[in-house]
Amino acid sequence: MDIEETAQKIELMEVRGAAKIARAAAEALKNFALGYEGNDIKKFRDELKQAGERLISTRPTAVSLRNAVTMILKGENKGDNLEQVKNSIVTEAENFIIRSEKALEVIAEIGSKRIKNKDVLLTHCNSSAAISTIIKAHKDGKKIQVYATESRPKRQGYITVRQLVKEGVPTTLIVDSAVRYVMQRVDLVVVGCDTVASNGAIINKIGTSQIALCAHEARVPVMVCAETYKFSHETLAGELVEIEERDVNEVVKQEDFLGVRIFNPVFDATPPEYIDVIVTEKGVISPHAAYEIIKALDLKS
Ligand code: RUB
């Protein structure tokens, strides 16, 4: 897929989830470099920059996307001629995709160790990192059960329940508003995220912070599964993570509610106090260690 096609698929959420959109962006940048027919290196760099900006603009909350583009675009300085620079972009993009897939495996391996036999889990939305972790625990023979929220308005929870049931994990679908009621039966909340801020807050699907609040009240631990490329360097410099607002028609048809204002923020921030651990491919960390991870990784754009 080319840049514009990829960008539109991400905007329409045909490709969604923080890791998948980052990998799709990597694939699009690779295709851009491979298919570039001009012979002016400066023009290539300019167009590459524009391509990166177009991809980043599609989903403003997911720093995974910005970090993927930033890492890949570093390839533009590796090489003296156009051919070398194009090859560097292809290599960086391929490396990112491999790194992202490997990180998912490692997170599942590490995170699943924190899930005990007979645990009842609760998850929200549809996170490949959270789901891989849950499935790994199940494959390791632990007799677990999962409650999965519907995740209004887009109901990504339907994807989650189907994925889990396909793998044989006993799974119960609940509406988002049933979370507090169900929390008394839950041993561990497992979610993914789009962004980790330098203060350890995580930004994930709208409703995550309510779930974490309920979990905190019920003394149920919250485990966040997040690849390190979801840590935001920008937040270290004081920037706030932009919370994406989407078309209100995702909530209800505006024409059926004439005169009613509808608000559709699709992510929220969960403060570090409500998070027990963040499982990354580098290991299990306290949310308060986010600063160290951001400092250790050179993710500056
Ligand atoms: C998806 C979502 C997921 C994170 C993590 O939101 O909030 O929990 O992106 O997913 P949307 P992953 O459906 O709006 O993209 O672990 O797959 O990166």
Tab-separated table of C-alpha atoms and ligand atoms in Angstrom:
chain	number	residue	atom	x	y	z
A	1	MET	CA	0.000	0.000	0.000
A	2	ASP	CA	1.176	3.521	-0.702
A	3	ILE	CA	1.274	6.435	1.749
A	4	GLU	CA	-2.155	7.894	0.990
A	5	GLU	CA	-3.945	4.541	0.924
A	6	THR	CA	-2.342	3.568	4.234
A	7	ALA	CA	-3.167	6.947	5.790
A	8	GLN	CA	-6.813	6.635	4.775
A	9	LYS	CA	-7.112	3.078	6.061
A	10	ILE	CA	-5.708	4.220	9.409
A	11	GLU	CA	-8.061	7.223	9.526
A	12	LEU	CA	-11.047	5.013	8.775
A	13	MET	CA	-9.775	2.526	11.380
A	14	GLU	CA	-9.656	-0.294	8.842
A	15	VAL	CA	-6.147	-0.639	10.249
A	16	ARG	CA	-6.214	0.113	13.973
A	17	GLY	CA	-4.478	-0.487	17.279
A	18	ALA	CA	-1.283	1.344	18.201
A	19	ALA	CA	1.138	-1.398	17.116
A	20	LYS	CA	-0.623	-2.260	13.868
A	21	ILE	CA	-0.827	1.358	12.695
A	22	ALA	CA	2.877	1.805	13.453
A	23	ARG	CA	3.745	-1.297	11.404
A	24	ALA	CA	1.431	-0.175	8.579
A	25	ALA	CA	3.221	3.200	8.530
A	26	ALA	CA	6.571	1.392	8.381
A	27	GLU	CA	5.362	-0.743	5.474
A	28	ALA	CA	4.100	2.366	3.630
A	29	LEU	CA	7.428	4.199	4.083
A	30	LYS	CA	9.281	1.129	2.845
A	31	ASN	CA	7.043	0.990	-0.243
A	32	PHE	CA	7.559	4.703	-0.773
A	33	ALA	CA	11.356	4.256	-0.813
A	34	LEU	CA	11.195	1.153	-2.991
A	35	GLY	CA	8.892	2.779	-5.521
A	36	TYR	CA	10.626	6.175	-5.691
A	37	GLU	CA	11.518	6.914	-9.284
A	38	GLY	CA	13.082	10.367	-9.117
A	39	ASN	CA	16.832	10.993	-9.000
A	40	ASP	CA	17.079	14.064	-6.775
A	41	ILE	CA	18.110	13.158	-3.223
A	42	LYS	CA	16.881	16.450	-1.767
A	43	LYS	CA	13.482	16.013	-3.373
A	44	PHE	CA	13.341	12.448	-2.034
A	45	ARG	CA	14.076	13.651	1.494
A	46	ASP	CA	11.420	16.399	1.231
A	47	GLU	CA	8.782	13.997	-0.052
A	48	LEU	CA	9.743	11.423	2.575
A	49	LYS	CA	9.271	14.033	5.286
A	50	GLN	CA	5.836	14.914	3.901
A	51	ALA	CA	4.933	11.228	3.748
A	52	GLY	CA	5.921	10.830	7.398
A	53	GLU	CA	3.861	13.854	8.409
A	54	ARG	CA	0.829	12.574	6.519
A	55	LEU	CA	1.065	9.219	8.318
A	56	ILE	CA	1.542	10.832	11.747
A	57	SER	CA	-1.489	13.091	11.197
A	58	THR	CA	-3.879	10.145	10.899
A	59	ARG	CA	-4.195	9.273	14.616
A	60	PRO	CA	-2.879	12.010	16.905
A	61	THR	CA	-2.890	10.097	20.207
A	62	ALA	CA	-0.747	7.101	19.267
A	63	VAL	CA	2.900	7.988	19.817
A	64	SER	CA	3.724	4.553	18.394
A	65	LEU	CA	3.043	6.040	14.992
A	66	ARG	CA	5.241	9.115	15.513
A	67	ASN	CA	8.040	7.022	17.012
A	68	ALA	CA	7.936	4.510	14.156
A	69	VAL	CA	8.132	7.279	11.561
A	70	THR	CA	10.924	9.058	13.485
A	71	MET	CA	13.003	5.877	13.779
A	72	ILE	CA	12.588	5.042	10.094
A	73	LEU	CA	13.289	8.560	8.872
A	74	LYS	CA	16.660	8.470	10.632
A	75	GLY	CA	17.632	6.308	7.658
A	76	GLU	CA	17.598	9.406	5.452
A	77	ASN	CA	20.952	10.422	6.932
A	78	LYS	CA	22.561	7.024	6.377
A	79	GLY	CA	24.145	7.098	2.947
A	80	ASP	CA	25.728	9.535	0.523
A	81	ASN	CA	23.618	8.948	-2.545
A	82	LEU	CA	19.944	8.388	-3.291
A	83	GLU	CA	20.243	4.619	-3.707
A	84	GLN	CA	21.964	4.224	-0.325
A	85	VAL	CA	19.444	6.471	1.407
A	86	LYS	CA	16.499	4.591	-0.138
A	87	ASN	CA	18.036	1.300	1.004
A	88	SER	CA	18.520	2.692	4.506
A	89	ILE	CA	14.847	3.644	4.714
A	90	VAL	CA	13.853	0.147	3.592
A	91	THR	CA	16.176	-1.418	6.179
A	92	GLU	CA	14.953	0.836	8.997
A	93	ALA	CA	11.329	0.071	8.126
A	94	GLU	CA	11.981	-3.674	8.047
A	95	ASN	CA	13.889	-3.460	11.336
A	96	PHE	CA	10.995	-1.619	12.938
A	97	ILE	CA	8.481	-4.255	11.848
A	98	ILE	CA	10.702	-7.087	13.142
A	99	ARG	CA	11.323	-5.217	16.400
A	100	SER	CA	7.601	-4.613	16.872
A	101	GLU	CA	6.651	-8.245	16.256
A	102	LYS	CA	9.428	-9.543	18.489
A	103	ALA	CA	8.427	-7.114	21.255
A	104	LEU	CA	4.908	-8.521	21.208
A	105	GLU	CA	6.252	-12.053	21.747
A	106	VAL	CA	8.533	-10.984	24.584
A	107	ILE	CA	5.763	-8.995	26.297
A	108	ALA	CA	3.466	-12.031	26.103
A	109	GLU	CA	6.217	-14.219	27.566
A	110	ILE	CA	6.928	-11.831	30.445
A	111	GLY	CA	3.388	-10.613	31.093
A	112	SER	CA	1.864	-14.092	31.138
A	113	LYS	CA	4.065	-15.008	34.120
A	114	ARG	CA	2.109	-12.463	36.156
A	115	ILE	CA	-1.152	-14.265	35.377
A	116	LYS	CA	-1.873	-17.049	37.846
A	117	ASN	CA	-3.795	-20.283	37.444
A	118	LYS	CA	-7.550	-19.664	37.871
A	119	ASP	CA	-7.188	-15.903	37.550
A	120	VAL	CA	-10.175	-13.946	36.323
A	121	LEU	CA	-9.009	-11.164	34.031
A	122	LEU	CA	-10.656	-8.091	32.631
A	123	THR	CA	-9.583	-6.402	29.419
A	124	HIS	CA	-10.768	-3.385	27.463
A	125	CYS	CA	-10.854	-2.560	23.755
A	126	ASN	CA	-8.628	-4.644	21.510
A	127	SER	CA	-4.923	-4.600	22.275
A	128	SER	CA	-2.619	-7.076	20.540
A	129	ALA	CA	-0.143	-6.776	23.437
A	130	ALA	CA	-2.786	-7.523	26.092
A	131	ILE	CA	-4.377	-10.313	24.074
A	132	SER	CA	-1.067	-12.012	23.251
A	133	THR	CA	-0.265	-12.007	26.962
A	134	ILE	CA	-3.625	-13.516	27.897
A	135	ILE	CA	-3.394	-16.169	25.166
A	136	LYS	CA	0.135	-17.100	26.251
A	137	ALA	CA	-1.074	-17.680	29.824
A	138	HIS	CA	-3.886	-19.853	28.476
A	139	LYS	CA	-1.490	-21.812	26.244
A	140	ASP	CA	0.764	-22.365	29.247
A	141	GLY	CA	-2.106	-24.337	30.745
A	142	LYS	CA	-3.430	-21.756	33.199
A	143	LYS	CA	-7.166	-22.042	33.683
A	144	ILE	CA	-8.113	-18.415	33.223
A	145	GLN	CA	-11.328	-16.590	32.413
A	146	VAL	CA	-11.695	-13.193	30.810
A	147	TYR	CA	-14.274	-10.437	31.003
A	148	ALA	CA	-14.032	-8.178	27.964
A	149	THR	CA	-15.819	-4.857	27.654
A	150	GLU	CA	-17.766	-3.969	24.573
A	151	SER	CA	-15.709	-0.727	24.222
A	152	ARG	CA	-18.193	1.764	22.878
A	153	PRO	CA	-18.515	3.503	20.541
A	154	LYS	CA	-16.614	1.356	18.018
A	155	ARG	CA	-17.033	-1.921	19.940
A	156	GLN	CA	-13.497	-3.204	19.430
A	157	GLY	CA	-14.365	-5.569	22.300
A	158	TYR	CA	-16.203	-7.727	19.774
A	159	ILE	CA	-12.883	-8.378	18.021
A	160	THR	CA	-11.310	-9.247	21.376
A	161	VAL	CA	-13.968	-11.756	22.443
A	162	ARG	CA	-13.852	-13.472	19.072
A	163	GLN	CA	-10.039	-13.715	19.173
A	164	LEU	CA	-10.035	-15.104	22.711
A	165	VAL	CA	-12.832	-17.601	22.122
A	166	LYS	CA	-11.105	-18.791	18.937
A	167	GLU	CA	-8.073	-19.615	21.091
A	168	GLY	CA	-10.269	-21.454	23.577
A	169	VAL	CA	-10.130	-18.852	26.364
A	170	PRO	CA	-13.422	-18.766	28.348
A	171	THR	CA	-14.573	-15.202	27.716
A	172	THR	CA	-17.559	-13.131	28.797
A	173	LEU	CA	-18.624	-9.965	27.005
A	174	ILE	CA	-19.905	-7.125	29.171
A	175	VAL	CA	-21.152	-3.614	28.460
A	176	ASP	CA	-18.743	-0.884	29.525
A	177	SER	CA	-21.001	0.235	32.358
A	178	ALA	CA	-20.870	-3.241	33.976
A	179	VAL	CA	-17.202	-2.859	34.894
A	180	ARG	CA	-17.627	-1.776	38.520
A	181	TYR	CA	-20.222	-4.466	39.139
A	182	VAL	CA	-17.971	-7.168	37.681
A	183	MET	CA	-14.752	-5.916	39.304
A	184	GLN	CA	-15.462	-7.829	42.523
A	185	ARG	CA	-14.905	-11.076	40.565
A	186	VAL	CA	-11.700	-9.909	38.839
A	187	ASP	CA	-8.105	-10.731	39.882
A	188	LEU	CA	-6.197	-8.702	37.318
A	189	VAL	CA	-6.933	-6.033	34.696
A	190	VAL	CA	-4.832	-6.428	31.547
A	191	VAL	CA	-4.842	-3.646	28.951
A	192	GLY	CA	-2.616	-2.222	26.245
A	193	CYS	CA	-1.985	1.414	25.448
A	194	ASP	CA	-1.255	3.905	22.704
A	195	THR	CA	1.120	6.114	24.650
A	196	VAL	CA	3.075	6.149	27.898
A	197	ALA	CA	3.848	9.648	29.195
A	198	SER	CA	7.032	10.573	31.058
A	199	ASN	CA	5.148	10.723	34.395
A	200	GLY	CA	3.991	7.112	33.899
A	201	ALA	CA	0.419	7.904	32.858
A	202	ILE	CA	-0.856	5.714	30.066
A	203	ILE	CA	-3.190	6.783	27.300
A	204	ASN	CA	-5.535	4.076	26.087
A	205	LYS	CA	-9.068	3.578	24.777
A	206	ILE	CA	-11.669	5.809	26.390
A	207	GLY	CA	-12.923	4.125	29.543
A	208	THR	CA	-9.558	2.694	30.593
A	209	SER	CA	-9.170	5.287	33.357
A	210	GLN	CA	-12.644	4.455	34.730
A	211	ILE	CA	-11.715	0.778	34.752
A	212	ALA	CA	-8.450	1.552	36.534
A	213	LEU	CA	-10.312	3.655	39.079
A	214	CYS	CA	-12.723	0.795	39.782
A	215	ALA	CA	-9.804	-1.619	39.999
A	216	HIS	CA	-8.011	0.693	42.419
A	217	GLU	CA	-11.110	0.917	44.604
A	218	ALA	CA	-11.458	-2.881	44.594
A	219	ARG	CA	-7.681	-3.394	45.090
A	220	VAL	CA	-7.375	-5.241	41.806
A	221	PRO	CA	-3.986	-4.757	40.123
A	222	VAL	CA	-3.775	-3.185	36.665
A	223	MET	CA	-1.161	-4.509	34.243
A	224	VAL	CA	-0.454	-2.479	31.103
A	225	CYS	CA	1.289	-4.199	28.193
A	226	ALA	CA	3.255	-1.722	26.087
A	227	GLU	CA	6.153	-1.895	23.673
A	228	THR	CA	8.852	0.694	24.430
A	229	TYR	CA	8.154	2.535	21.169
A	230	LYS	CA	4.874	3.644	22.785
A	231	PHE	CA	6.785	5.800	25.278
A	232	SER	CA	6.545	9.482	24.441
A	233	HIS	CA	9.668	11.606	24.295
A	234	GLU	CA	7.560	14.698	23.637
A	235	THR	CA	5.926	14.467	27.082
A	236	LEU	CA	9.363	14.838	28.643
A	237	ALA	CA	9.533	18.273	27.044
A	238	GLY	CA	6.181	19.189	28.569
A	239	GLU	CA	3.919	18.417	25.647
A	240	LEU	CA	0.475	17.074	26.477
A	241	VAL	CA	-0.783	14.031	24.613
A	242	GLU	CA	-3.540	15.061	22.258
A	243	ILE	CA	-6.730	13.103	22.843
A	244	GLU	CA	-8.306	12.214	19.528
A	245	GLU	CA	-11.936	13.196	19.023
A	246	ARG	CA	-13.742	11.313	16.303
A	247	ASP	CA	-16.915	11.768	14.296
A	248	VAL	CA	-19.917	11.987	16.604
A	249	ASN	CA	-21.837	9.663	14.288
A	250	GLU	CA	-19.750	6.842	15.761
A	251	VAL	CA	-21.771	7.381	18.969
A	252	VAL	CA	-25.278	7.806	17.501
A	253	LYS	CA	-26.548	9.175	14.208
A	254	GLN	CA	-26.555	12.939	14.664
A	255	GLU	CA	-29.656	13.190	12.436
A	256	ASP	CA	-31.606	11.138	14.987
A	257	PHE	CA	-30.596	13.566	17.754
A	258	LEU	CA	-31.050	16.964	16.174
A	259	GLY	CA	-30.118	19.787	18.517
A	260	VAL	CA	-28.136	17.467	20.823
A	261	ARG	CA	-24.417	18.052	21.230
A	262	ILE	CA	-22.485	14.796	21.061
A	263	PHE	CA	-18.911	14.432	22.267
A	264	ASN	CA	-16.703	11.529	21.172
A	265	PRO	CA	-13.239	11.531	22.782
A	266	VAL	CA	-11.722	8.130	22.018
A	267	PHE	CA	-8.814	7.908	24.468
A	268	ASP	CA	-8.191	8.879	28.075
A	269	ALA	CA	-5.251	9.112	30.463
A	270	THR	CA	-4.877	6.775	33.422
A	271	PRO	CA	-2.617	8.221	36.123
A	272	PRO	CA	0.361	6.140	37.323
A	273	GLU	CA	-1.197	5.731	40.805
A	274	TYR	CA	-3.754	3.367	39.293
A	275	ILE	CA	-1.252	1.239	37.405
A	276	ASP	CA	0.695	-1.560	39.073
A	277	VAL	CA	3.097	-2.471	36.318
A	278	ILE	CA	3.883	-1.777	32.716
A	279	VAL	CA	5.153	-4.853	30.887
A	280	THR	CA	7.569	-3.888	28.131
A	281	GLU	CA	9.866	-6.036	26.001
A	282	LYS	CA	12.697	-4.764	28.224
A	283	GLY	CA	10.984	-6.128	31.323
A	284	VAL	CA	8.381	-5.297	33.944
A	285	ILE	CA	8.621	-1.722	35.163
A	286	SER	CA	6.803	0.533	37.569
A	287	PRO	CA	4.947	3.315	35.716
A	288	HIS	CA	7.246	5.690	37.599
A	289	ALA	CA	10.189	4.282	35.617
A	290	ALA	CA	8.754	5.651	32.354
A	291	TYR	CA	11.202	8.562	32.522
A	292	GLU	CA	14.159	6.157	32.531
A	293	ILE	CA	12.855	4.272	29.505
A	294	ILE	CA	12.290	7.484	27.566
A	295	LYS	CA	15.780	8.719	28.468
A	296	ALA	CA	17.370	5.404	27.483
A	297	LEU	CA	15.689	5.307	24.086
A	298	ASP	CA	16.663	7.860	21.519
A	299	LEU	CA	13.180	8.687	20.282
A	300	LYS	CA	13.652	12.400	19.742
A	301	SER	CA	12.004	13.575	16.523
B	1	RUB	C1	-6.989	0.670	20.275
B	1	RUB	C2	-6.533	0.696	21.698
B	1	RUB	C3	-5.546	-0.354	22.115
B	1	RUB	C4	-4.122	0.223	21.971
B	1	RUB	C5	-3.066	-0.859	22.128
B	1	RUB	O1	-7.721	1.827	19.944
B	1	RUB	O2	-6.884	1.556	22.485
B	1	RUB	O3	-5.739	-0.713	23.452
B	1	RUB	O4	-3.974	0.829	20.709
B	1	RUB	O5	-3.191	-1.785	21.087
B	1	RUB	P1	-8.255	2.001	18.439
B	1	RUB	P2	-1.957	-2.696	20.643
B	1	RUB	O6	-9.156	0.862	18.157
B	1	RUB	O7	-8.967	3.331	18.489
B	1	RUB	O8	-7.056	2.038	17.535
B	1	RUB	O9	-1.507	-3.422	21.865
B	1	RUB	O10	-2.515	-3.621	19.579
B	1	RUB	O11	-0.898	-1.791	20.104
